[in-house]
CSV table of C-alpha atoms in Angstrom, one decimal:
chain,number,residue,atom,x,y,z
A,1,MET,CA,-32.4,33.2,-66.7
A,2,GLY,CA,-32.7,31.0,-69.9
A,3,ARG,CA,-35.8,29.4,-68.4
A,4,LEU,CA,-37.4,32.8,-67.9
A,5,LEU,CA,-36.7,33.7,-71.5
A,6,ALA,CA,-38.3,30.4,-72.8
A,7,LEU,CA,-41.4,30.9,-70.6
A,8,THR,CA,-41.7,34.5,-72.0
A,9,PHE,CA,-41.6,33.3,-75.7
A,10,THR,CA,-44.0,30.4,-74.9
A,11,TYR,CA,-46.5,32.8,-73.4
A,12,LEU,CA,-46.3,35.2,-76.4
A,13,ALA,CA,-46.8,32.4,-78.8
A,14,TYR,CA,-49.8,31.2,-76.9
A,15,MET,CA,-51.4,34.6,-76.9
A,16,LEU,CA,-50.8,35.0,-80.6
A,17,ALA,CA,-52.4,31.7,-81.3
A,18,ILE,CA,-55.4,32.6,-79.3
A,19,ALA,CA,-55.7,35.9,-81.1
A,20,ILE,CA,-55.5,34.3,-84.5
A,21,ALA,CA,-57.8,31.5,-83.5
A,22,SER,CA,-60.4,33.9,-82.3
A,23,GLU,CA,-60.6,35.5,-85.9
A,24,ARG,CA,-60.6,32.2,-87.9
A,25,GLN,CA,-63.7,30.6,-89.1
A,26,GLN,CA,-64.4,27.2,-87.6
A,27,HIS,CA,-66.0,24.4,-89.6
A,28,ARG,CA,-68.0,21.7,-87.8
A,29,VAL,CA,-68.8,18.3,-89.5
A,30,GLN,CA,-71.3,15.9,-88.0
A,31,HIS,CA,-70.6,12.3,-88.6
A,32,GLY,CA,-73.1,10.1,-86.8
A,33,PRO,CA,-73.1,10.7,-83.1
A,34,CYS,CA,-69.7,12.4,-83.3
A,35,SER,CA,-68.9,15.9,-84.4
A,36,TYR,CA,-65.6,17.3,-85.6
A,37,THR,CA,-64.4,20.9,-85.6
A,38,PHE,CA,-61.8,22.2,-88.1
A,39,ILE,CA,-60.0,25.5,-88.3
A,40,LEU,CA,-58.9,25.9,-91.9
A,41,PRO,CA,-56.3,28.3,-93.2
A,42,GLU,CA,-57.6,31.5,-94.7
A,43,VAL,CA,-55.5,33.0,-97.3
A,44,GLU,CA,-57.8,35.6,-98.9
A,45,HIS,CA,-55.5,38.4,-97.9
A,46,CYS,CA,-52.3,36.7,-99.0
A,47,HIS,CA,-50.7,37.4,-102.4
A,48,PRO,CA,-49.8,34.0,-103.7
A,49,LEU,CA,-47.6,33.2,-106.6
A,50,LYS,CA,-49.1,33.0,-110.0
A,51,ASP,CA,-49.0,29.3,-110.1
A,52,PHE,CA,-50.4,28.9,-106.5
A,53,GLN,CA,-54.1,28.5,-106.0
A,54,VAL,CA,-56.0,28.7,-102.7
A,55,THR,CA,-59.1,26.6,-102.1
A,56,ASN,CA,-61.2,25.8,-99.1
A,57,ILE,CA,-61.3,22.1,-100.0
A,58,LEU,CA,-59.3,19.6,-98.1
A,59,GLN,CA,-55.8,18.9,-99.3
A,60,ARG,CA,-55.3,15.6,-100.9
A,61,ASP,CA,-52.5,13.7,-102.5
A,62,SER,CA,-54.0,13.9,-106.0
A,63,PRO,CA,-52.3,16.2,-108.5
A,64,PRO,CA,-53.7,19.6,-108.8
A,65,GLU,CA,-56.6,20.2,-111.0
A,66,ALA,CA,-56.2,21.7,-114.4
A,67,GLU,CA,-56.1,25.4,-114.6
A,68,PRO,CA,-59.5,26.9,-115.0
A,69,ASP,CA,-60.8,28.1,-118.1
A,70,THR,CA,-59.7,31.6,-119.2
A,71,SER,CA,-63.2,32.2,-120.1
A,72,GLN,CA,-64.1,33.3,-116.6
A,73,THR,CA,-66.5,36.2,-116.2
A,74,LYS,CA,-65.4,39.6,-115.4
A,75,GLU,CA,-67.4,39.5,-112.3
A,76,SER,CA,-65.3,36.9,-110.8
A,77,LYS,CA,-62.1,38.9,-111.7
A,78,ALA,CA,-63.5,42.0,-110.2
A,79,GLN,CA,-64.4,40.1,-107.1
A,80,LYS,CA,-60.9,38.8,-106.9
A,81,GLU,CA,-59.3,42.2,-107.3
A,82,ARG,CA,-61.5,43.6,-104.5
A,83,PRO,CA,-59.9,43.0,-100.9
A,84,SER,CA,-61.9,40.8,-98.7
A,85,TRP,CA,-62.3,41.0,-94.8
A,86,GLN,CA,-59.7,38.2,-94.4
A,87,GLU,CA,-57.1,40.3,-96.1
A,88,ARG,CA,-57.9,43.1,-93.9
A,89,LYS,CA,-57.7,40.9,-90.9
A,90,LEU,CA,-54.4,39.5,-92.1
A,91,GLN,CA,-53.0,43.0,-92.5
A,92,SER,CA,-54.1,44.0,-89.0
A,93,LEU,CA,-52.5,40.8,-87.7
A,94,GLU,CA,-49.3,41.5,-89.6
A,95,SER,CA,-49.2,45.0,-88.1
A,96,ALA,CA,-49.8,43.6,-84.6
A,97,MET,CA,-47.2,40.9,-85.3
A,98,GLU,CA,-44.7,43.6,-86.3
A,99,ASN,CA,-45.5,45.6,-83.2
A,100,ASN,CA,-45.1,42.4,-81.1
A,101,THR,CA,-41.9,41.6,-82.9
A,102,GLN,CA,-40.5,45.0,-82.1
A,103,TRP,CA,-41.7,44.6,-78.5
A,104,LEU,CA,-40.1,41.2,-78.4
A,105,GLN,CA,-36.9,42.6,-79.8
A,106,LYS,CA,-36.9,45.3,-77.1
A,107,LEU,CA,-37.7,42.7,-74.5
A,108,GLU,CA,-34.9,40.5,-75.9
A,109,ASN,CA,-32.4,43.4,-75.8
A,110,PHE,CA,-33.5,44.2,-72.2
A,111,ILE,CA,-33.3,40.6,-71.2
A,112,ASN,CA,-29.9,40.1,-72.9
A,113,GLU,CA,-28.5,43.1,-71.1
A,114,ASN,CA,-29.8,42.0,-67.7
A,115,VAL,CA,-29.2,38.4,-68.4
A,116,ARG,CA,-25.6,39.1,-69.5
A,117,SER,CA,-24.8,41.0,-66.2
A,118,GLY,CA,-26.7,38.3,-64.2
A,119,VAL,CA,-24.9,35.5,-66.0
A,120,GLU,CA,-21.5,37.2,-65.4
A,121,GLU,CA,-22.5,37.7,-61.7
A,122,ILE,CA,-23.6,34.1,-61.6
A,123,LYS,CA,-20.4,33.0,-63.2
A,124,ARG,CA,-18.3,35.1,-60.8
A,125,THR,CA,-20.4,33.8,-57.9
A,126,ALA,CA,-20.1,30.2,-59.2
A,127,VAL,CA,-16.3,30.8,-59.7
A,128,HIS,CA,-16.0,32.1,-56.1
A,129,THR,CA,-18.2,29.3,-54.8
A,130,GLN,CA,-16.2,26.7,-56.6
A,131,THR,CA,-12.9,28.4,-55.6
A,132,ALA,CA,-14.0,28.4,-51.9
A,133,ALA,CA,-15.2,24.8,-52.3
A,134,MET,CA,-11.9,23.8,-53.9
A,135,LEU,CA,-10.0,25.7,-51.2
A,136,GLU,CA,-12.0,24.0,-48.5
A,137,MET,CA,-11.5,20.6,-50.1
A,138,GLY,CA,-7.8,21.4,-50.4
A,139,THR,CA,-7.7,22.4,-46.8
A,140,ASN,CA,-9.5,19.2,-45.8
A,141,LEU,CA,-7.1,17.2,-48.0
A,142,LEU,CA,-4.1,19.0,-46.4
A,143,SER,CA,-5.5,18.4,-42.9
A,144,GLN,CA,-6.2,14.7,-43.7
A,145,SER,CA,-2.7,14.5,-45.3
A,146,ALA,CA,-1.2,16.1,-42.2
A,147,GLU,CA,-3.1,13.7,-39.9
A,148,GLN,CA,-2.1,10.8,-42.0
A,149,THR,CA,1.5,12.1,-42.0
A,150,ARG,CA,1.3,12.4,-38.2
A,151,LYS,CA,-0.1,8.9,-37.8
A,152,LEU,CA,2.5,7.6,-40.2
A,153,THR,CA,5.2,9.4,-38.1
A,154,ASP,CA,3.8,8.0,-34.9
A,155,VAL,CA,3.7,4.5,-36.4
A,156,GLU,CA,7.2,5.0,-37.7
A,157,THR,CA,8.3,6.2,-34.2
A,158,GLN,CA,6.6,3.2,-32.6
A,159,VAL,CA,8.2,0.9,-35.1
A,160,LEU,CA,11.6,2.5,-34.5
A,161,ASN,CA,11.1,2.2,-30.7
A,162,GLN,CA,10.0,-1.4,-31.0
A,163,THR,CA,13.0,-2.1,-33.2
A,164,SER,CA,15.3,-0.4,-30.7
A,165,ARG,CA,13.9,-2.4,-27.9
A,166,LEU,CA,14.2,-5.6,-29.9
A,167,GLU,CA,17.8,-4.7,-30.8
A,168,ILE,CA,18.6,-4.0,-27.1
A,169,GLN,CA,16.9,-7.3,-26.1
A,170,LEU,CA,18.8,-9.1,-28.8
A,171,LEU,CA,22.0,-7.5,-27.6
A,172,GLU,CA,21.2,-8.5,-24.0
A,173,TYR,CA,20.3,-12.0,-25.1
A,174,SER,CA,23.6,-12.1,-27.0
A,175,LEU,CA,25.5,-10.9,-24.0
A,176,PHE,CA,23.6,-13.4,-21.8
A,177,THR,CA,24.4,-16.1,-24.3
A,178,ASN,CA,28.1,-15.2,-24.3
A,179,ARG,CA,28.1,-15.2,-20.5
A,180,LEU,CA,26.3,-18.5,-20.4
A,181,GLU,CA,28.7,-20.0,-22.9
A,182,LYS,CA,31.6,-18.8,-20.7
A,183,HIS,CA,29.9,-20.2,-17.6
A,184,ILE,CA,29.3,-23.5,-19.4
A,185,LEU,CA,33.0,-23.5,-20.5
A,186,LEU,CA,34.1,-22.8,-16.9
A,187,GLN,CA,31.8,-25.5,-15.6
A,188,THR,CA,33.1,-27.9,-18.2
A,189,GLN,CA,36.7,-27.1,-17.1
A,190,GLU,CA,35.6,-27.4,-13.5
A,191,ILE,CA,34.0,-30.8,-14.2
A,192,SER,CA,37.1,-31.9,-16.0
A,193,ARG,CA,39.2,-30.8,-13.0
A,194,LEU,CA,36.9,-32.5,-10.6
A,195,SER,CA,37.0,-35.6,-12.7
A,196,ASP,CA,40.8,-35.6,-12.5
A,197,LYS,CA,40.7,-34.9,-8.8
A,198,ASN,CA,38.1,-37.7,-8.4
A,199,SER,CA,40.4,-40.1,-10.1
A,200,PHE,CA,43.2,-39.0,-7.8
A,201,LEU,CA,41.0,-39.4,-4.8
A,202,GLU,CA,39.9,-42.9,-5.9
A,203,GLN,CA,43.5,-44.0,-6.2
A,204,ARG,CA,44.2,-42.5,-2.8
A,205,LEU,CA,41.1,-44.1,-1.3
A,206,LEU,CA,42.3,-47.5,-2.6
A,207,THR,CA,45.7,-46.8,-1.0
A,208,LEU,CA,44.0,-45.8,2.3
A,209,GLU,CA,41.8,-48.8,2.3
A,210,GLY,CA,44.8,-51.1,1.9
A,211,ARG,CA,46.6,-49.3,4.8
A,212,TYR,CA,43.5,-49.2,7.0
A,213,GLY,CA,42.9,-52.9,6.3
A,214,ARG,CA,46.4,-53.5,7.7
A,215,GLU,CA,45.8,-51.2,10.6
A,216,LEU,CA,42.4,-52.9,11.3
A,217,LYS,CA,44.1,-56.2,11.5
A,218,GLY,CA,46.5,-54.7,14.0
A,219,LEU,CA,43.7,-53.1,16.0
A,220,GLN,CA,41.8,-56.4,16.1
A,221,SER,CA,44.9,-58.0,17.6
A,222,GLU,CA,45.2,-55.1,20.1
A,223,LYS,CA,41.5,-55.5,20.9
A,224,GLN,CA,42.1,-59.1,21.8
A,225,GLN,CA,45.0,-58.1,24.0
A,226,LEU,CA,42.9,-55.4,25.7
A,227,GLN,CA,40.1,-57.9,26.4
A,228,GLU,CA,42.5,-60.2,28.1
A,229,LEU,CA,43.8,-57.2,30.1
A,230,LEU,CA,40.2,-56.2,30.9
A,231,GLU,CA,39.5,-59.7,32.3
A,232,ARG,CA,42.5,-59.4,34.5
A,233,GLN,CA,41.5,-55.9,35.7
A,234,SER,CA,37.9,-57.1,36.5
A,235,GLN,CA,39.4,-59.7,38.7
A,236,LEU,CA,41.4,-57.1,40.5
A,237,VAL,CA,38.3,-54.9,40.8
A,238,SER,CA,36.5,-57.7,42.5
A,239,GLN,CA,39.2,-58.1,44.9
A,240,LEU,CA,39.3,-54.3,45.6
A,241,GLN,CA,35.5,-54.2,46.2
A,242,HIS,CA,35.8,-57.0,48.7
A,243,GLU,CA,38.5,-55.0,50.5
A,244,LEU,CA,36.4,-51.8,50.3
A,245,GLY,CA,33.5,-53.5,51.9
A,246,SER,CA,35.7,-54.4,54.9
A,247,SER,CA,37.0,-50.8,55.1
A,248,SER,CA,33.6,-49.1,54.8
A,249,LEU,CA,32.8,-49.9,58.4
A,250,ASN,CA,35.8,-47.9,59.5
A,251,SER,CA,34.9,-45.0,57.2
A,252,THR,CA,31.4,-44.7,58.6
A,253,LEU,CA,32.8,-44.2,62.1
A,254,LEU,CA,35.2,-41.5,60.7
A,255,GLN,CA,32.3,-39.7,59.0
A,256,ARG,CA,30.3,-39.6,62.2
A,257,GLN,CA,33.2,-38.1,64.0
A,258,GLN,CA,33.8,-35.5,61.2
A,259,ALA,CA,30.1,-34.4,61.4
A,260,MET,CA,30.4,-33.9,65.2
A,261,LEU,CA,33.5,-31.8,64.7
A,262,THR,CA,31.8,-29.7,62.0
A,263,ASP,CA,28.8,-28.9,64.3
A,264,THR,CA,31.1,-27.9,67.1
A,265,VAL,CA,33.1,-25.6,64.8
A,266,GLN,CA,29.8,-24.0,63.5
A,267,GLN,CA,28.7,-23.4,67.1
A,268,LEU,CA,32.0,-21.8,67.9
A,269,LEU,CA,31.8,-19.5,64.8
A,270,ALA,CA,28.3,-18.4,65.7
A,271,VAL,CA,29.4,-17.5,69.2
A,272,ALA,CA,32.4,-15.6,67.8
A,273,ASN,CA,30.2,-13.6,65.3
A,274,HIS,CA,27.7,-12.7,68.0
A,275,CYS,CA,30.5,-11.4,70.1
A,276,ASN,CA,31.9,-9.3,67.2
A,277,GLU,CA,28.5,-7.8,66.6
A,278,ILE,CA,28.1,-6.9,70.2
A,279,SER,CA,31.6,-5.2,70.2
A,280,ASN,CA,31.0,-3.3,66.9
A,281,MET,CA,27.4,-2.2,67.7
A,282,PRO,CA,27.2,1.7,68.3
A,283,LYS,CA,26.4,2.6,71.8
A,284,GLU,CA,23.6,5.0,70.7
A,285,GLU,CA,21.7,2.2,68.9
A,286,PRO,CA,19.6,0.1,71.3
A,287,LEU,CA,18.8,-3.3,70.1
A,288,SER,CA,15.1,-2.7,70.9
A,289,PHE,CA,14.5,-0.6,67.7
A,290,ARG,CA,12.0,-2.5,65.5
A,291,ASP,CA,12.4,-0.1,62.5
A,292,CYS,CA,13.8,3.2,61.4
A,293,ALA,CA,10.7,5.1,62.6
A,294,GLU,CA,11.6,4.2,66.2
A,295,ILE,CA,15.2,5.3,65.6
A,296,LEU,CA,14.0,8.6,64.3
A,297,ARG,CA,11.8,9.1,67.3
A,298,SER,CA,14.8,8.4,69.6
A,299,GLY,CA,16.4,11.5,68.2
A,300,VAL,CA,18.5,10.3,65.3
A,301,LYS,CA,18.1,12.7,62.4
A,302,GLU,CA,20.8,11.5,59.9
A,303,SER,CA,20.2,9.0,57.2
A,304,GLY,CA,22.5,5.9,57.4
A,305,ILE,CA,22.9,2.3,58.3
A,306,TYR,CA,21.4,1.1,61.5
A,307,SER,CA,20.5,-2.2,63.2
A,308,ILE,CA,17.0,-3.2,64.0
A,309,ARG,CA,15.5,-6.2,65.8
A,310,LEU,CA,12.5,-7.9,64.2
A,311,HIS,CA,9.3,-8.2,66.3
A,312,ASN,CA,9.2,-11.3,68.6
A,313,SER,CA,12.7,-12.3,67.4
A,314,THR,CA,16.3,-12.0,68.6
A,315,GLN,CA,17.6,-11.6,65.0
A,316,THR,CA,19.1,-8.2,64.3
A,317,VAL,CA,19.3,-6.8,60.7
A,318,LYS,CA,21.3,-4.0,59.3
A,319,VAL,CA,19.1,-1.6,57.3
A,320,PHE,CA,19.5,1.8,55.6
A,321,CYS,CA,17.2,4.4,57.2
A,322,ASP,CA,16.0,7.4,55.1
A,323,MET,CA,15.5,10.3,57.6
A,324,LYS,CA,14.9,13.0,55.0
A,325,THR,CA,12.1,12.0,52.6
A,326,ARG,CA,8.6,13.1,53.5
A,327,GLY,CA,9.4,13.4,57.2
A,328,GLY,CA,11.9,10.5,57.4
A,329,GLY,CA,11.7,7.3,59.4
A,330,TRP,CA,11.7,5.1,56.3
A,331,THR,CA,13.2,1.6,56.3
A,332,VAL,CA,14.6,0.9,52.8
A,333,ILE,CA,13.8,-2.6,51.5
A,334,GLN,CA,15.1,-2.1,47.9
A,335,HIS,CA,17.5,0.4,46.3
A,336,ARG,CA,19.1,0.7,42.8
A,337,ARG,CA,21.3,3.4,41.5
A,338,ASN,CA,24.1,2.2,39.2
A,339,GLY,CA,23.6,-1.4,38.2
A,340,SER,CA,26.6,-2.7,40.3
A,341,VAL,CA,24.5,-5.6,41.7
A,342,ASP,CA,23.0,-8.4,39.7
A,343,PHE,CA,19.2,-8.7,40.4
A,344,HIS,CA,18.6,-11.6,38.1
A,345,ARG,CA,18.8,-14.2,40.9
A,346,GLY,CA,17.1,-17.2,42.2
A,347,TRP,CA,14.4,-17.8,44.9
A,348,ARG,CA,16.9,-18.4,47.8
A,349,ASP,CA,18.7,-15.1,47.2
A,350,TYR,CA,15.5,-13.1,47.2
A,351,LYS,CA,14.4,-15.0,50.3
A,352,THR,CA,17.4,-14.0,52.4
A,353,GLY,CA,18.4,-10.8,50.7
A,354,PHE,CA,21.5,-9.7,48.8
A,355,GLY,CA,23.7,-6.6,48.2
A,356,GLU,CA,25.0,-4.0,50.6
A,357,SER,CA,22.6,-1.8,52.6
A,358,SER,CA,24.7,1.3,51.7
A,359,GLY,CA,24.3,0.6,48.0
A,360,GLU,CA,22.2,-1.5,45.8
A,361,HIS,CA,20.4,-4.3,47.6
A,362,TRP,CA,17.2,-6.3,48.3
A,363,LEU,CA,16.4,-6.6,52.0
A,364,GLY,CA,15.0,-10.1,51.7
A,365,ASN,CA,11.4,-11.4,51.5
A,366,ASP,CA,11.6,-13.1,54.9
A,367,ILE,CA,12.6,-9.9,56.6
A,368,ILE,CA,10.1,-7.8,54.7
A,369,HIS,CA,7.4,-10.3,55.7
A,370,GLU,CA,8.4,-10.2,59.4
A,371,LEU,CA,8.7,-6.4,59.4
A,372,THR,CA,5.4,-5.6,57.6
A,373,SER,CA,3.4,-8.3,59.5
A,374,SER,CA,4.2,-6.8,62.9
A,375,GLN,CA,2.0,-3.8,62.4
A,376,ASP,CA,0.3,-1.7,59.7
A,377,TYR,CA,2.9,-0.3,57.3
A,378,SER,CA,2.8,2.1,54.3
A,379,LEU,CA,5.0,1.8,51.2
A,380,HIS,CA,6.8,4.6,49.4
A,381,VAL,CA,8.3,4.0,45.9
A,382,GLN,CA,10.7,6.8,44.8
A,383,LEU,CA,11.8,7.0,41.0
A,384,ARG,CA,14.2,9.0,38.9
A,385,ASP,CA,14.6,8.9,35.1
A,386,ARG,CA,17.7,9.7,33.0
A,387,GLU,CA,16.8,13.4,32.7
A,388,GLY,CA,16.8,13.7,36.4
A,389,ASN,CA,13.0,13.9,36.8
A,390,GLU,CA,11.6,12.4,40.0
A,391,ALA,CA,8.2,10.9,40.9
A,392,TYR,CA,6.8,8.7,43.6
A,393,SER,CA,4.0,6.2,44.3
A,394,HIS,CA,2.6,6.0,47.8
A,395,TYR,CA,0.5,3.1,49.3
A,396,ASP,CA,-1.3,3.7,52.6
A,397,HIS,CA,-1.3,0.0,53.5
A,398,PHE,CA,1.3,-2.6,52.5
A,399,TYR,CA,2.5,-6.1,53.6
A,400,ILE,CA,3.5,-9.4,52.1
A,401,ASP,CA,2.6,-13.0,53.1
A,402,GLY,CA,5.2,-15.6,54.2
A,403,GLU,CA,7.0,-18.1,52.0
A,404,ASP,CA,4.1,-20.6,52.4
A,405,LYS,CA,2.0,-18.3,50.3
A,406,ASN,CA,4.9,-17.4,48.0
A,407,TYR,CA,5.2,-13.9,49.5
A,408,SER,CA,1.9,-12.7,48.1
A,409,LEU,CA,1.6,-8.9,47.7
A,410,HIS,CA,-1.0,-6.6,49.4
A,411,ALA,CA,-1.0,-2.9,48.7
A,412,GLU,CA,-3.9,-0.4,49.0
A,413,GLY,CA,-4.6,3.3,49.0
A,414,PHE,CA,-2.5,4.5,46.0
A,415,SER,CA,-1.5,8.1,45.5
A,416,GLY,CA,1.5,10.0,44.0
A,417,THR,CA,2.9,11.5,40.9
A,418,ALA,CA,4.2,8.4,39.1
A,419,GLY,CA,1.1,7.8,37.0
A,420,ARG,CA,-2.6,8.2,37.5
A,421,THR,CA,-3.0,4.6,38.5
A,422,SER,CA,-0.9,2.0,40.4
A,423,SER,CA,1.7,0.1,38.5
A,424,LEU,CA,1.9,-2.6,41.2
A,425,SER,CA,0.2,-5.8,40.5
A,426,HIS,CA,-3.2,-6.4,42.1
A,427,ALA,CA,-3.6,-7.8,45.6
A,428,GLY,CA,-2.7,-11.5,45.9
A,429,SER,CA,0.0,-11.6,43.2
A,430,GLN,CA,2.7,-14.1,44.1
A,431,PHE,CA,6.4,-13.5,44.0
A,432,SER,CA,8.3,-15.2,41.1
A,433,THR,CA,12.0,-15.8,40.3
A,434,LYS,CA,13.8,-17.4,37.4
A,435,ASP,CA,13.9,-20.8,39.2
A,436,ARG,CA,10.4,-20.6,40.7
A,437,ASP,CA,7.5,-19.5,38.5
A,438,ASN,CA,4.4,-18.4,40.4
A,439,ASP,CA,2.8,-15.9,37.9
A,440,ARG,CA,-0.5,-16.4,36.0
A,441,CYS,CA,1.1,-16.5,32.6
A,442,THR,CA,1.8,-19.6,30.5
A,443,CYS,CA,5.2,-18.1,29.9
A,444,LYS,CA,7.8,-17.5,32.6
A,445,CYS,CA,7.8,-13.8,33.3
A,446,ALA,CA,10.8,-13.9,35.6
A,447,GLN,CA,12.9,-15.3,32.8
A,448,LEU,CA,11.5,-13.0,30.1
A,449,ALA,CA,11.5,-9.8,32.2
A,450,SER,CA,14.4,-10.8,34.4
A,451,GLY,CA,14.8,-10.4,38.2
A,452,GLY,CA,12.3,-11.4,40.9
A,453,TRP,CA,9.0,-9.6,41.3
A,454,TRP,CA,5.2,-9.9,41.7
A,455,PHE,CA,4.6,-10.4,38.0
A,456,ASP,CA,1.1,-11.8,38.1
A,457,ALA,CA,0.7,-12.0,34.3
A,458,CYS,CA,3.9,-10.1,33.5
A,459,GLY,CA,2.2,-6.9,34.8
A,460,PRO,CA,3.1,-3.2,34.4
A,461,SER,CA,6.0,-3.0,36.8
A,462,ASN,CA,9.3,-4.6,37.6
A,463,LEU,CA,11.8,-2.6,39.6
A,464,ASN,CA,14.2,-5.6,39.8
A,465,GLY,CA,14.8,-5.8,36.0
A,466,ILE,CA,18.1,-5.3,34.2
A,467,TYR,CA,19.7,-2.0,34.9
A,468,TYR,CA,20.5,-0.1,31.6
A,469,PRO,CA,22.6,3.1,31.9
A,470,ALA,CA,21.2,6.6,31.1
A,471,SER,CA,23.2,6.7,27.9
A,472,SER,CA,21.2,3.8,26.5
A,473,SER,CA,18.5,4.9,24.0
A,474,VAL,CA,17.0,1.4,23.4
A,475,VAL,CA,14.0,0.4,25.5
A,476,ARG,CA,14.1,-3.3,26.3
A,477,TYR,CA,11.4,-5.5,27.8
A,478,ASN,CA,13.6,-6.8,30.6
A,479,SER,CA,14.6,-3.3,31.9
A,480,ILE,CA,13.4,-1.6,35.0
A,481,LYS,CA,9.7,-0.8,34.4
A,482,TRP,CA,7.0,1.3,36.0
A,483,TYR,CA,4.6,1.5,33.2
A,484,TYR,CA,2.0,4.1,34.3
A,485,TRP,CA,4.6,6.7,35.0
A,486,LYS,CA,5.9,7.3,31.4
A,487,GLY,CA,4.8,4.1,29.6
A,488,PRO,CA,7.3,1.6,28.1
A,489,ASN,CA,9.8,4.4,27.1
A,490,VAL,CA,11.0,5.3,30.6
A,491,ILE,CA,14.6,4.3,31.6
A,492,ALA,CA,14.8,4.6,35.4
A,493,THR,CA,18.3,5.4,36.8
A,494,MET,CA,17.3,5.2,40.5
A,495,THR,CA,14.6,3.3,42.4
A,496,THR,CA,13.9,3.1,46.1
A,497,MET,CA,11.3,1.0,48.0
A,498,MET,CA,10.9,1.9,51.7
A,499,VAL,CA,8.3,1.3,54.4
A,500,ARG,CA,7.1,3.1,57.5
A,501,PRO,CA,4.4,2.6,60.0
A,502,ALA,CA,1.1,3.8,58.6
A,503,ASN,CA,0.3,5.8,61.8
A,504,PHE,CA,3.6,7.7,61.7
């Protein structure tokens, strides 16, 4: 607002100067090539003091001229008394100046009134603005102070936590140092005690060395005596060997006689056993039955123990005949039900057979070979788990080779409910026992899996493994196994292997 007022005054002064300059007389002076223009003051209309004179000449520093002579003419006085055009012009300018002054006063009053209210409004606005700025700065300072306080609090907390941890560690180190000092003290005491004991043992060792030295001397004397006795005994042994050589001829004759008597006794026992079998044989069982299928065809319908005679042989064998399963006529070659018989046996036992036909047993590899080689047989494997679930595997054609081929297995035409595929080893697998390894594995499957079986490379089945009761929940590698029935988790409580002619 002050700037506006100054501009207004400057503009008025400029206009006034232009107005005055337009009425003043200009004087031009030519001086060589240059010209000078002067505007001189005109004071014709002014009323100067008595001692003040106006002249159009240039002012100079010289003293004023002497007063003119009082003998001036009346014309000049009259001319002075008459008003000139400059005076009139000055009067008009004075009146215009007065009017302008009044207008300027009004303008000043108006400007003062407006400026005062504007200045007060500006002051209030400035005060509010400064107050808001101060408040904002205060808020920012408070926020920064709070943030710094929070940071200081966090730092203080971290310092306190670190100090607490250091104090705890220091306390732990102190406790550890105390324990270590106690341990060192105990070790020192133990070392002292051991040192005392060592001294005692050294003394005792010296005593024992002295005693043992004396005993050693005694033993050396006894050794010499024993050597002398040994020489005498060796002489006696030489004499006895000479006498034994003379008596060995007589003992050879006695051994020959004893062998002849043993053969005679064995022959008599064989005859007696044969007579007992003939006397105990049921009348309804003819000796001409080659298997249980022929016994079934003869009219016998009950399952039980019967005697059969192998093909082209006079040997009779007692077997268990199953006359109920799938039409009957089955000759049982293996049966397990309670684990009463140990199946982890050697080659000879599996060759001749073991167990009782009425219970757990293995018929014997020689008998199975003679039986299945006489004609075409089928094999039926019956299984039962600990929950009582039963399943079977049937093979249309089955036989095994003789001992010269290690009783190699041959089974074809699989069907049944004990798995989608056969768990028996493939054709040609040889029989193995713990004392005769014929499998195709670098390990000994019969020892790892237990029992005797056609293991091949420790294959998926072993019905002659260790029998574990139904209460056992642990599945073991050497247990009874028929993998493709229920995998490795099955625990079989009953197994039966039986054969029947394929054309039955």
